[in-house]
Amino acid sequence: MGSLIALYGTSMLRDSDRHKLFSRRATMLAGGKMLLLSALVGRMYYLQVIDSKRYATLAEENRISLRLLPPPRGSIIDRFGKPMAVNRQNYRVVMNAESVQDAERMLDVLGDIIKIGGGERRRILREFQHKRSFVPVTLRENLNWDEVARVEVNAPDLPGVTIDVGQSRYYPNAYETAHILGYVAAVSGKERRGDPLLELPGFRVGKTGIEKTHDLALRGAGGRSQVEVNALGRVIRELERLEGLPGAEVGLTIDLGLQTMVSRRLKGKSAAVVVLDTHNGDVLAMVSTPSFDPNAFNKGFSAEEWKNLISDSRAPLTNKTISGLYSPGSTFKMVVALAALEKKAITPMSEFFCKGYLKLGEDKFYCWKEGGHGVVALEKGIRESCDVFFYETALRTGIDRIALMARRLGFGRVLGIDLPGEQPGLMPSRGWKMSTLGSQWMQAETMLAGIGQGYMLATPLQMAVMTAQLVNGGLRIKPRLTRDIKSPFPTMEEPPFEQTKLDIDPLHLTLIRNAMHAVVNHPTGTAYKARIDKPGYEMGGKTGTVQVRRISEEEREKGVIKNKELPWKERDHALFVGYAPIKNPRYAVSVVVEHGGGGAYVAAPIARDILLEAQRRKSARRGMKRPTKRPAKRPTKRLWGEG
Amino acid sequence: MKEQGLHKTELTLKQKLWQIQWFLVLLLFTAASVGFAMLYSAGGETAGTGSLNPWASRQMIRFGLGVVMMLTVAVLDIRLWLRHAYALYLATFVMLVVIELGGFVGTGAHRWINFGVVNIQPSELMKFTMVLALARYFHGGSIDDISRPLFLLPPLLLVAAPSALVLRQPDLGTTVMLIIAGGVIFFLAGVKLWKFGALALAALVSAPIAWHFLRDYQKNRVLTFLDPERDPLGAGYHIIQSKIALGSGGLFGKGFMLGSQSHLKFLPEKQTDFIFTMLSEEFGLMGGLGLLGLYSLILVYGFAISLRCRNQFGRLVGLGVTTTFFLYMFINIAMVIGLIPVVGAPLPLVSYGGTAMVSMLFGFGLLLGVYIHRDTQIGRRGSGEEL
């Protein structure tokens, strides 16, 4: 028993040693754990108290996503309120860059569902890298219903990808109005500056035409929506919404009915027509053919379509009425006559003899009429378009006086119409030749200028403006396309039309008008066949046939080749400027048919039809009030306060 | 707790139940309830809502079953655990091997073994059976024994073998826990400090070699820990989002069920490994400190019970369990607040997960048992008489 106790004793002793050691070590362990625990507490304090603000901001950034709300683009209407450019619904697939991590993979998945081309794919990946994260990237536009449904069904496999209903521009009278309205297209890298709206997917800006001129007003102001999103980019709820301002409605001076009629009349021709209101310069119709489909710029062209469009020698993309440059030809004779009358180089009674040509030194200058017109005074000179008469008149007047008168009437300078791309044309003078070509002005050149050829270049718009000013009593007009802009922007209103006189002797103007009346209504007038018989609707005007090739002496002897036998490119341009009605002319028109042939046979009948239609439609009337409905509901929060 | 000396009379069941530290049980219940609340919040589809499904209700049932098991473990004679320590260790080890040969594969690592009704994660069990085995081994050795290097070889193997297996799974978190918990028992048993130093030095030297053997994702985790911004959408995403959620919680949090980061799914794994983040986002620093305080109280109980125990086995088991509990907690919290790399470790008693909860409660059952049998004299092999 004793030994047992002893054994127990030693055992107890041993155990108490172990216990002591254990206790010591346990204390150290506890100390270590306390140290580690305080490290946790310190770190938590740092994160949640000292750095809390930063993380709170990060959490908000995580949670809150700012979305831009594109405003609806303003519509464009004609002078009677008919829509010319509107918005249509457009379904598109967009991707939220911030919630898509692997765009390549996502595109692979999406590519199995809807078609995405290789070029598109590259564009998407490029945009994915360059856009700010909160700006979604458009994957494809103009989805049909079937595609919309397929994407929606596969939504769970496509985090961050959503269907978006946007609006796309639509031009109901696409071909007829393309050159006036221009078109909208995706923002180019250069334009992407300033307005964050420009970074929105599929946002369109005006590239030419009225769409470009009034792009800011049409665009409106973008709204903002603050939304709460989860980690997958799904919108949980909207926190705040700041409505934008819809684009302004732009009213044009165009009469859409007349515009489409003119377009149809010019079908198949390479031509340009401008119809003006002689009183105030309102452009009632402005047609350039061939045309193009501006809607296609929204959908996108195939490479081939685009190539065809640019390589077409008839330049469908160019607005020939303001960018096409032509010799005005005989339509310029009124200007020469006015300059001569003003200089008193001729009187209305001055007579010249036309024997079919005029010799200047060794050179012969031919009249268009073989055999000549005989004795010609001013009225006959214009009526029968005698070239010799105007050679003589021009020589007596001198180029500088002609140029001065031409400038007064709008040639050789930009008229300031509210469209981009207007050309100034060219009105030559001594000084001009010296400074640009470095040589002396030749008398022969004055003679050519006398019949509107040579260096001279003018746009159909300039010809129409000239005509309008000749017949409206000598009032200066500035052509314009914009009637009004229903816009919240204060500076967009055009200054009211001011009537100023051109300071041309009214007597001279009357002479010219009578002669232009005779051109169409006198049996010997060059455009007699194209006259308007309907009483009260008669027109006056002036034909022009512009040579685009040189006719050699040799050819003259053999007989000038008929236009129809020439290749299209070498045929004459057919021109006509006209007005109607005879009493108090309200409509002025200029017609240029490229390589059309004779002005009297090709251009004059077109002008007749147009002027007749304009009068019948009363295109220039103002009585019709345009509808005044606001394009969209007023915003709840205004970006521009109302005081 | 009067000195009873060596009582040879066995305690009755009633006495044992009376001896259970019911306050500790209450603390455990409180910690688990924090978990229920967070899982309820995590179950909500959107901010401001919560749901018992899919997590909170199942967690409650598991906890209930776990508590019953814990009390059973507690009242069983502690010598029984000593006697069967090696057998239990062996059984768990076999399960780990079985998993190596082909268990249920989930979440990129095979850690589960399918027992028909329940999936068991043997690596979780191993944390406690290893403690039992080591405690038994050191219980049988005197201070002199412990100073003999050869005596330390078998327990080293007891730690190294499962660690290597678990590392192969691969489960870095559990490996680290096994090694540290094993080390702590060595330390408590009285192994000389210089030996730890030597081992640490050896580890440091072999670290580059170990690095070579790490899987790519594990390397990534370490690198990401060192610089979370390195890959904000990839491997660093977890920790960045966790810090954002935690930091934005501030002092008092965003309110129960109102954690935007958690509810908007920015926070990954919010019901398991990142539940502490969610707690801190919704209840702020105060909520986090509250839970830490609760944990600290439990730790204090663990230490007090172990120090009070009059047999080495009980002491080692008590602090072994306590240390494992501490490691769970520390690794998890340090991970979610960005102190250490992201290793998979649940927050004990709070994170959603069956095996971790059950094995943790098994551990606490042992701890309670240690207290009940604090004065039981245990022989080398688990009998009262034999020394």
Tab-separated table of C-alpha atoms in Angstrom, chain B:
chain	number	residue	atom	x	y	z
B	1	MET	CA	-15.049	22.251	-6.909
B	2	LYS	CA	-13.567	21.090	-3.680
B	3	GLU	CA	-10.486	18.937	-3.742
B	4	GLN	CA	-11.825	15.469	-3.906
B	5	GLY	CA	-8.554	13.775	-4.316
B	6	LEU	CA	-8.685	10.609	-6.317
B	7	HIS	CA	-12.285	9.589	-6.522
B	8	LYS	CA	-12.649	6.094	-7.704
B	9	THR	CA	-16.394	6.186	-7.712
B	10	GLU	CA	-17.794	6.838	-11.129
B	11	LEU	CA	-20.018	9.856	-11.659
B	12	THR	CA	-23.658	9.158	-12.354
B	13	LEU	CA	-25.336	10.550	-15.476
B	14	LYS	CA	-27.298	12.971	-13.356
B	15	GLN	CA	-24.122	14.246	-11.725
B	16	LYS	CA	-22.496	14.603	-15.127
B	17	LEU	CA	-25.404	16.585	-16.536
B	18	TRP	CA	-25.194	18.778	-13.479
B	19	GLN	CA	-21.526	19.323	-14.180
B	20	ILE	CA	-22.070	20.529	-17.715
B	21	GLN	CA	-21.053	24.152	-18.176
B	22	TRP	CA	-24.468	25.348	-19.224
B	23	PHE	CA	-23.288	28.922	-19.572
B	24	LEU	CA	-20.786	27.813	-22.197
B	25	VAL	CA	-23.609	26.012	-23.965
B	26	LEU	CA	-25.569	29.254	-23.860
B	27	LEU	CA	-22.616	31.111	-25.390
B	28	LEU	CA	-22.442	28.552	-28.178
B	29	PHE	CA	-26.148	28.908	-28.743
B	30	THR	CA	-25.807	32.690	-28.924
B	31	ALA	CA	-23.010	32.468	-31.488
B	32	ALA	CA	-25.062	30.036	-33.563
B	33	SER	CA	-28.037	32.386	-33.343
B	34	VAL	CA	-25.943	35.185	-34.817
B	35	GLY	CA	-25.347	32.753	-37.650
B	36	PHE	CA	-29.065	32.044	-38.008
B	37	ALA	CA	-29.789	35.746	-38.231
B	38	MET	CA	-27.134	36.336	-40.866
B	39	LEU	CA	-28.240	33.335	-42.878
B	40	TYR	CA	-31.793	34.621	-42.682
B	41	SER	CA	-30.588	37.921	-44.085
B	42	ALA	CA	-28.476	36.227	-46.715
B	43	GLY	CA	-31.500	34.243	-47.859
B	44	GLY	CA	-33.336	37.419	-48.871
B	45	GLU	CA	-33.523	38.051	-52.561
B	46	THR	CA	-33.324	41.812	-52.295
B	47	ALA	CA	-32.290	44.353	-49.716
B	48	GLY	CA	-34.719	44.610	-46.827
B	49	THR	CA	-35.911	41.039	-47.048
B	50	GLY	CA	-34.737	37.874	-45.435
B	51	SER	CA	-35.662	34.261	-45.669
B	52	LEU	CA	-35.291	31.079	-43.682
B	53	ASN	CA	-34.682	29.333	-46.944
B	54	PRO	CA	-32.397	28.088	-48.178
B	55	TRP	CA	-29.868	28.378	-45.386
B	56	ALA	CA	-31.117	29.481	-41.978
B	57	SER	CA	-33.654	26.688	-41.396
B	58	ARG	CA	-31.292	23.906	-42.358
B	59	GLN	CA	-28.584	25.401	-40.195
B	60	MET	CA	-30.945	25.420	-37.194
B	61	ILE	CA	-31.730	21.744	-37.634
B	62	ARG	CA	-28.070	20.894	-37.876
B	63	PHE	CA	-27.295	22.902	-34.795
B	64	GLY	CA	-30.063	21.152	-32.875
B	65	LEU	CA	-28.782	17.714	-33.836
B	66	GLY	CA	-25.227	18.862	-33.164
B	67	VAL	CA	-26.076	19.993	-29.641
B	68	VAL	CA	-27.597	16.614	-28.798
B	69	MET	CA	-24.438	14.946	-30.074
B	70	MET	CA	-22.284	17.408	-28.142
B	71	LEU	CA	-24.001	16.639	-24.849
B	72	THR	CA	-23.681	12.917	-25.532
B	73	VAL	CA	-19.971	13.285	-26.173
B	74	ALA	CA	-19.643	15.355	-23.010
B	75	VAL	CA	-21.164	12.822	-20.648
B	76	LEU	CA	-19.317	9.829	-22.073
B	77	ASP	CA	-16.387	8.816	-19.878
B	78	ILE	CA	-13.322	10.714	-20.929
B	79	ARG	CA	-11.216	7.562	-20.636
B	80	LEU	CA	-13.329	6.095	-23.365
B	81	TRP	CA	-12.121	8.843	-25.697
B	82	LEU	CA	-8.552	8.241	-24.626
B	83	ARG	CA	-8.817	4.539	-25.222
B	84	HIS	CA	-10.302	4.991	-28.678
B	85	ALA	CA	-8.308	8.035	-29.675
B	86	TYR	CA	-6.008	6.165	-32.037
B	87	ALA	CA	-8.883	4.169	-33.496
B	88	LEU	CA	-10.847	7.326	-34.209
B	89	TYR	CA	-7.788	8.937	-35.699
B	90	LEU	CA	-7.215	5.913	-37.871
B	91	ALA	CA	-10.836	5.823	-39.016
B	92	THR	CA	-10.700	9.475	-40.058
B	93	PHE	CA	-7.392	8.940	-41.745
B	94	VAL	CA	-8.816	6.043	-43.732
B	95	MET	CA	-11.667	8.264	-44.807
B	96	LEU	CA	-9.175	10.830	-46.053
B	97	VAL	CA	-7.411	8.137	-48.030
B	98	VAL	CA	-10.729	6.965	-49.444
B	99	ILE	CA	-11.350	10.503	-50.619
B	100	GLU	CA	-8.004	10.514	-52.331
B	101	LEU	CA	-9.117	7.407	-54.183
B	102	GLY	CA	-12.348	8.957	-55.246
B	103	GLY	CA	-14.869	10.780	-53.134
B	104	PHE	CA	-17.493	13.233	-54.131
B	105	VAL	CA	-15.955	16.053	-56.086
B	106	GLY	CA	-17.276	19.523	-55.373
B	107	THR	CA	-16.054	23.102	-55.717
B	108	GLY	CA	-12.848	22.188	-57.444
B	109	ALA	CA	-11.500	20.155	-54.584
B	110	HIS	CA	-12.563	16.719	-53.463
B	111	ARG	CA	-13.229	16.977	-49.793
B	112	TRP	CA	-16.456	15.137	-49.300
B	113	ILE	CA	-17.275	11.562	-48.705
B	114	ASN	CA	-20.782	10.357	-49.353
B	115	PHE	CA	-22.354	8.285	-46.633
B	116	GLY	CA	-25.651	7.874	-48.395
B	117	VAL	CA	-27.629	10.257	-46.240
B	118	VAL	CA	-24.996	12.790	-45.299
B	119	ASN	CA	-21.893	14.047	-46.940
B	120	ILE	CA	-19.008	14.056	-44.508
B	121	GLN	CA	-15.887	16.111	-44.892
B	122	PRO	CA	-13.254	13.954	-43.168
B	123	SER	CA	-10.757	16.808	-43.083
B	124	GLU	CA	-13.034	18.654	-40.656
B	125	LEU	CA	-13.285	15.616	-38.399
B	126	MET	CA	-9.551	15.109	-38.622
B	127	LYS	CA	-8.940	18.397	-36.843
B	128	PHE	CA	-10.468	16.892	-33.708
B	129	THR	CA	-9.444	13.257	-33.953
B	130	MET	CA	-5.864	14.427	-34.425
B	131	VAL	CA	-6.143	16.453	-31.226
B	132	LEU	CA	-7.417	13.330	-29.448
B	133	ALA	CA	-4.615	11.165	-30.782
B	134	LEU	CA	-1.902	13.671	-29.917
B	135	ALA	CA	-3.339	14.249	-26.468
B	136	ARG	CA	-3.327	10.529	-25.802
B	137	TYR	CA	0.243	10.207	-26.993
B	138	PHE	CA	1.554	13.044	-24.852
B	139	HIS	CA	-0.603	11.969	-21.942
B	140	GLY	CA	1.437	8.799	-21.819
B	141	GLY	CA	4.807	10.520	-21.925
B	142	SER	CA	6.722	12.098	-19.045
B	143	ILE	CA	8.632	15.368	-19.232
B	144	ASP	CA	11.777	13.358	-19.730
B	145	ASP	CA	10.236	11.452	-22.595
B	146	ILE	CA	9.341	14.660	-24.308
B	147	SER	CA	12.894	15.867	-24.381
B	148	ARG	CA	13.864	12.796	-26.393
B	149	PRO	CA	13.741	13.588	-30.140
B	150	LEU	CA	12.815	10.012	-31.017
B	151	PHE	CA	9.773	10.255	-28.758
B	152	LEU	CA	8.548	13.179	-30.878
B	153	LEU	CA	8.743	11.274	-34.130
B	154	PRO	CA	5.406	9.354	-33.924
B	155	PRO	CA	3.335	12.471	-33.077
B	156	LEU	CA	5.074	14.350	-35.884
B	157	LEU	CA	3.872	11.642	-38.212
B	158	LEU	CA	0.385	11.916	-36.709
B	159	VAL	CA	0.344	15.539	-37.862
B	160	ALA	CA	2.260	15.219	-41.106
B	161	ALA	CA	0.320	12.347	-42.663
B	162	PRO	CA	-3.139	13.912	-42.693
B	163	SER	CA	-1.678	17.324	-43.498
B	164	ALA	CA	-0.077	15.961	-46.610
B	165	LEU	CA	-3.296	14.227	-47.623
B	166	VAL	CA	-5.381	17.322	-47.084
B	167	LEU	CA	-2.895	19.438	-48.976
B	168	ARG	CA	-3.280	17.090	-51.898
B	169	GLN	CA	-7.040	17.626	-51.990
B	170	PRO	CA	-6.109	20.557	-52.150
B	171	ASP	CA	-7.195	22.390	-49.028
B	172	LEU	CA	-4.591	24.856	-47.875
B	173	GLY	CA	-6.693	26.213	-45.011
B	174	THR	CA	-7.187	22.857	-43.316
B	175	THR	CA	-3.544	21.932	-43.804
B	176	VAL	CA	-2.428	25.080	-42.071
B	177	MET	CA	-4.919	24.479	-39.269
B	178	LEU	CA	-3.778	20.876	-38.755
B	179	ILE	CA	-0.131	21.897	-38.588
B	180	ILE	CA	-0.694	24.825	-36.245
B	181	ALA	CA	-3.080	22.926	-33.962
B	182	GLY	CA	-0.604	20.041	-33.865
B	183	GLY	CA	2.212	22.460	-33.100
B	184	VAL	CA	0.244	24.030	-30.276
B	185	ILE	CA	-0.227	20.620	-28.637
B	186	PHE	CA	3.496	19.929	-28.958
B	187	PHE	CA	4.072	23.279	-27.364
B	188	LEU	CA	1.638	22.672	-24.512
B	189	ALA	CA	3.078	19.220	-23.934
B	190	GLY	CA	6.386	20.882	-23.183
B	191	VAL	CA	8.498	20.453	-26.280
B	192	LYS	CA	11.513	22.744	-25.984
B	193	LEU	CA	11.121	26.095	-27.736
B	194	TRP	CA	14.363	25.820	-29.695
B	195	LYS	CA	12.954	22.823	-31.449
B	196	PHE	CA	10.130	24.957	-32.757
B	197	GLY	CA	12.695	27.478	-33.841
B	198	ALA	CA	14.616	24.835	-35.693
B	199	LEU	CA	11.480	23.589	-37.360
B	200	ALA	CA	10.459	27.100	-38.343
B	201	LEU	CA	13.889	27.638	-39.852
B	202	ALA	CA	13.587	24.406	-41.794
B	203	ALA	CA	10.172	25.483	-43.019
B	204	LEU	CA	11.543	28.819	-44.105
B	205	VAL	CA	14.297	27.135	-46.047
B	206	SER	CA	11.923	24.727	-47.702
B	207	ALA	CA	9.337	27.415	-48.474
B	208	PRO	CA	10.603	28.012	-52.024
B	209	ILE	CA	10.341	24.284	-52.663
B	210	ALA	CA	6.840	24.185	-51.215
B	211	TRP	CA	5.932	27.156	-53.422
B	212	HIS	CA	6.891	25.026	-56.344
B	213	PHE	CA	4.351	22.414	-55.324
B	214	LEU	CA	1.463	24.800	-54.815
B	215	ARG	CA	-1.332	24.749	-57.344
B	216	ASP	CA	-1.667	27.762	-59.587
B	217	TYR	CA	-4.815	28.947	-57.879
B	218	GLN	CA	-3.105	28.705	-54.526
B	219	LYS	CA	-0.167	30.730	-55.771
B	220	ASN	CA	-2.703	33.176	-57.122
B	221	ARG	CA	-4.336	33.463	-53.749
B	222	VAL	CA	-1.057	34.234	-52.059
B	223	LEU	CA	-0.093	36.762	-54.712
B	224	THR	CA	-3.534	38.279	-54.632
B	225	PHE	CA	-3.292	38.620	-50.897
B	226	LEU	CA	-0.057	40.498	-51.286
B	227	ASP	CA	-1.653	42.793	-53.860
B	228	PRO	CA	-5.419	42.507	-54.220
B	229	GLU	CA	-5.561	45.190	-56.925
B	230	ARG	CA	-3.447	42.916	-59.103
B	231	ASP	CA	-6.486	41.364	-60.653
B	232	PRO	CA	-9.601	43.195	-59.482
B	233	LEU	CA	-12.024	41.138	-61.535
B	234	GLY	CA	-10.324	37.818	-61.108
B	235	ALA	CA	-8.774	36.352	-58.011
B	236	GLY	CA	-8.677	39.681	-56.154
B	237	TYR	CA	-12.394	40.237	-56.608
B	238	HIS	CA	-13.390	38.366	-53.445
B	239	ILE	CA	-11.140	40.232	-51.126
B	240	ILE	CA	-11.732	43.661	-52.655
B	241	GLN	CA	-15.482	43.235	-52.477
B	242	SER	CA	-15.184	41.921	-48.944
B	243	LYS	CA	-13.180	44.927	-47.827
B	244	ILE	CA	-15.581	47.286	-49.544
B	245	ALA	CA	-18.546	45.671	-47.829
B	246	LEU	CA	-16.848	45.658	-44.468
B	247	GLY	CA	-15.439	49.162	-44.703
B	248	SER	CA	-18.687	50.649	-45.936
B	249	GLY	CA	-20.426	49.161	-42.912
B	250	GLY	CA	-18.704	51.740	-40.750
B	251	LEU	CA	-19.162	51.892	-37.023
B	252	PHE	CA	-22.780	50.814	-36.729
B	253	GLY	CA	-23.504	49.191	-40.075
B	254	LYS	CA	-26.233	49.604	-42.633
B	255	GLY	CA	-28.881	47.738	-40.670
B	256	PHE	CA	-30.123	44.201	-40.549
B	257	MET	CA	-30.859	42.880	-44.038
B	258	LEU	CA	-29.799	46.187	-45.563
B	259	GLY	CA	-26.255	45.365	-46.596
B	260	SER	CA	-26.124	46.571	-50.169
B	261	GLN	CA	-22.931	44.760	-51.051
B	262	SER	CA	-24.223	41.443	-49.802
B	263	HIS	CA	-27.729	41.760	-51.124
B	264	LEU	CA	-26.675	42.984	-54.540
B	265	LYS	CA	-24.475	39.898	-54.842
B	266	PHE	CA	-21.222	41.840	-54.960
B	267	LEU	CA	-20.088	39.819	-51.974
B	268	PRO	CA	-19.337	36.253	-52.940
B	269	GLU	CA	-19.966	33.247	-50.681
B	270	LYS	CA	-21.753	35.461	-48.225
B	271	GLN	CA	-23.436	32.527	-46.485
B	272	THR	CA	-20.240	30.573	-45.895
B	273	ASP	CA	-16.730	31.987	-45.798
B	274	PHE	CA	-17.717	35.635	-46.060
B	275	ILE	CA	-20.515	35.683	-43.515
B	276	PHE	CA	-18.408	37.783	-41.159
B	277	THR	CA	-18.217	40.440	-43.858
B	278	MET	CA	-21.962	40.467	-44.143
B	279	LEU	CA	-22.318	40.762	-40.381
B	280	SER	CA	-19.874	43.647	-40.356
B	281	GLU	CA	-21.611	45.372	-43.251
B	282	GLU	CA	-25.004	45.163	-41.635
B	283	PHE	CA	-23.995	45.720	-38.006
B	284	GLY	CA	-20.745	47.618	-38.469
B	285	LEU	CA	-17.687	47.493	-36.271
B	286	MET	CA	-19.939	47.043	-33.241
B	287	GLY	CA	-21.452	43.895	-34.681
B	288	GLY	CA	-18.034	42.497	-35.545
B	289	LEU	CA	-16.618	43.314	-32.130
B	290	GLY	CA	-19.700	41.826	-30.498
B	291	LEU	CA	-19.109	38.512	-32.187
B	292	LEU	CA	-15.394	38.690	-31.369
B	293	GLY	CA	-16.306	39.301	-27.721
B	294	LEU	CA	-18.581	36.288	-27.741
B	295	TYR	CA	-15.811	34.193	-29.231
B	296	SER	CA	-13.355	35.511	-26.657
B	297	LEU	CA	-15.659	34.444	-23.828
B	298	ILE	CA	-15.789	30.964	-25.302
B	299	LEU	CA	-11.998	30.965	-25.533
B	300	VAL	CA	-11.745	32.026	-21.890
B	301	TYR	CA	-13.960	29.085	-20.974
B	302	GLY	CA	-11.720	26.808	-22.973
B	303	PHE	CA	-8.614	27.999	-21.182
B	304	ALA	CA	-10.231	27.937	-17.740
B	305	ILE	CA	-11.502	24.403	-18.204
B	306	SER	CA	-8.166	23.176	-19.483
B	307	LEU	CA	-6.161	24.797	-16.721
B	308	ARG	CA	-8.522	23.441	-14.107
B	309	CYS	CA	-8.229	19.892	-15.422
B	310	ARG	CA	-6.120	17.499	-13.398
B	311	ASN	CA	-5.178	15.081	-16.126
B	312	GLN	CA	-2.843	15.806	-19.014
B	313	PHE	CA	-5.150	14.208	-21.578
B	314	GLY	CA	-8.014	16.493	-20.620
B	315	ARG	CA	-5.808	19.538	-20.570
B	316	LEU	CA	-4.371	18.831	-24.027
B	317	VAL	CA	-7.768	17.941	-25.471
B	318	GLY	CA	-9.310	21.055	-23.914
B	319	LEU	CA	-6.762	23.485	-25.284
B	320	GLY	CA	-6.465	21.537	-28.524
B	321	VAL	CA	-10.178	22.003	-29.146
B	322	THR	CA	-10.014	25.616	-28.008
B	323	THR	CA	-7.084	26.284	-30.307
B	324	THR	CA	-8.790	24.668	-33.271
B	325	PHE	CA	-11.810	26.839	-32.562
B	326	PHE	CA	-9.549	29.870	-32.350
B	327	LEU	CA	-7.841	28.984	-35.615
B	328	TYR	CA	-11.135	28.635	-37.435
B	329	MET	CA	-12.205	32.004	-36.205
B	330	PHE	CA	-8.885	33.749	-36.729
B	331	ILE	CA	-8.204	32.395	-40.192
B	332	ASN	CA	-11.700	33.191	-41.371
B	333	ILE	CA	-11.821	36.733	-40.039
B	334	ALA	CA	-8.236	37.553	-40.959
B	335	MET	CA	-8.998	36.321	-44.445
B	336	VAL	CA	-12.130	38.389	-44.999
B	337	ILE	CA	-10.512	41.544	-43.685
B	338	GLY	CA	-7.500	41.026	-45.886
B	339	LEU	CA	-4.891	40.161	-43.262
B	340	ILE	CA	-4.044	36.777	-44.738
B	341	PRO	CA	-4.610	35.141	-48.127
B	342	VAL	CA	-7.991	33.761	-49.026
B	343	VAL	CA	-8.049	30.194	-47.746
B	344	GLY	CA	-11.271	28.336	-47.346
B	345	ALA	CA	-12.151	28.393	-43.668
B	346	PRO	CA	-15.628	28.767	-42.200
B	347	LEU	CA	-16.488	31.038	-39.320
B	348	PRO	CA	-17.111	28.553	-36.507
B	349	LEU	CA	-20.750	28.116	-35.433
B	350	VAL	CA	-21.875	30.885	-37.788
B	351	SER	CA	-21.012	29.912	-41.360
B	352	TYR	CA	-23.437	27.737	-43.248
B	353	GLY	CA	-22.128	24.209	-43.511
B	354	GLY	CA	-22.921	20.850	-41.959
B	355	THR	CA	-19.659	19.096	-41.263
B	356	ALA	CA	-17.902	22.124	-39.830
B	357	MET	CA	-20.804	22.759	-37.467
B	358	VAL	CA	-21.097	19.145	-36.371
B	359	SER	CA	-17.383	18.611	-35.889
B	360	MET	CA	-17.041	21.887	-34.014
B	361	LEU	CA	-19.827	20.807	-31.656
B	362	PHE	CA	-18.098	17.446	-31.305
B	363	GLY	CA	-15.039	19.391	-30.186
B	364	PHE	CA	-17.049	21.382	-27.680
B	365	GLY	CA	-18.551	18.119	-26.440
B	366	LEU	CA	-15.028	16.974	-25.666
B	367	LEU	CA	-14.314	20.293	-23.934
B	368	LEU	CA	-17.443	19.963	-21.781
B	369	GLY	CA	-16.409	16.382	-21.081
B	370	VAL	CA	-12.997	17.543	-19.970
B	371	TYR	CA	-14.672	19.747	-17.398
B	372	ILE	CA	-16.983	17.031	-16.173
B	373	HIS	CA	-14.042	14.660	-15.799
B	374	ARG	CA	-11.603	17.298	-14.606
B	375	ASP	CA	-10.687	15.344	-11.522
B	376	THR	CA	-10.673	11.897	-13.067
B	377	GLN	CA	-7.333	10.216	-12.707
B	378	ILE	CA	-6.334	8.570	-15.940
B	379	GLY	CA	-3.645	5.982	-16.428
B	380	ARG	CA	-1.361	5.782	-19.390
B	381	ARG	CA	-3.760	3.738	-21.408
B	382	GLY	CA	-6.984	5.126	-20.090
B	383	SER	CA	-7.599	3.063	-16.955
B	384	GLY	CA	-7.827	4.565	-13.503
B	385	GLU	CA	-5.248	2.292	-11.927
B	386	GLU	CA	-2.628	1.762	-14.449
B	387	LEU	CA	-0.011	4.435	-14.648
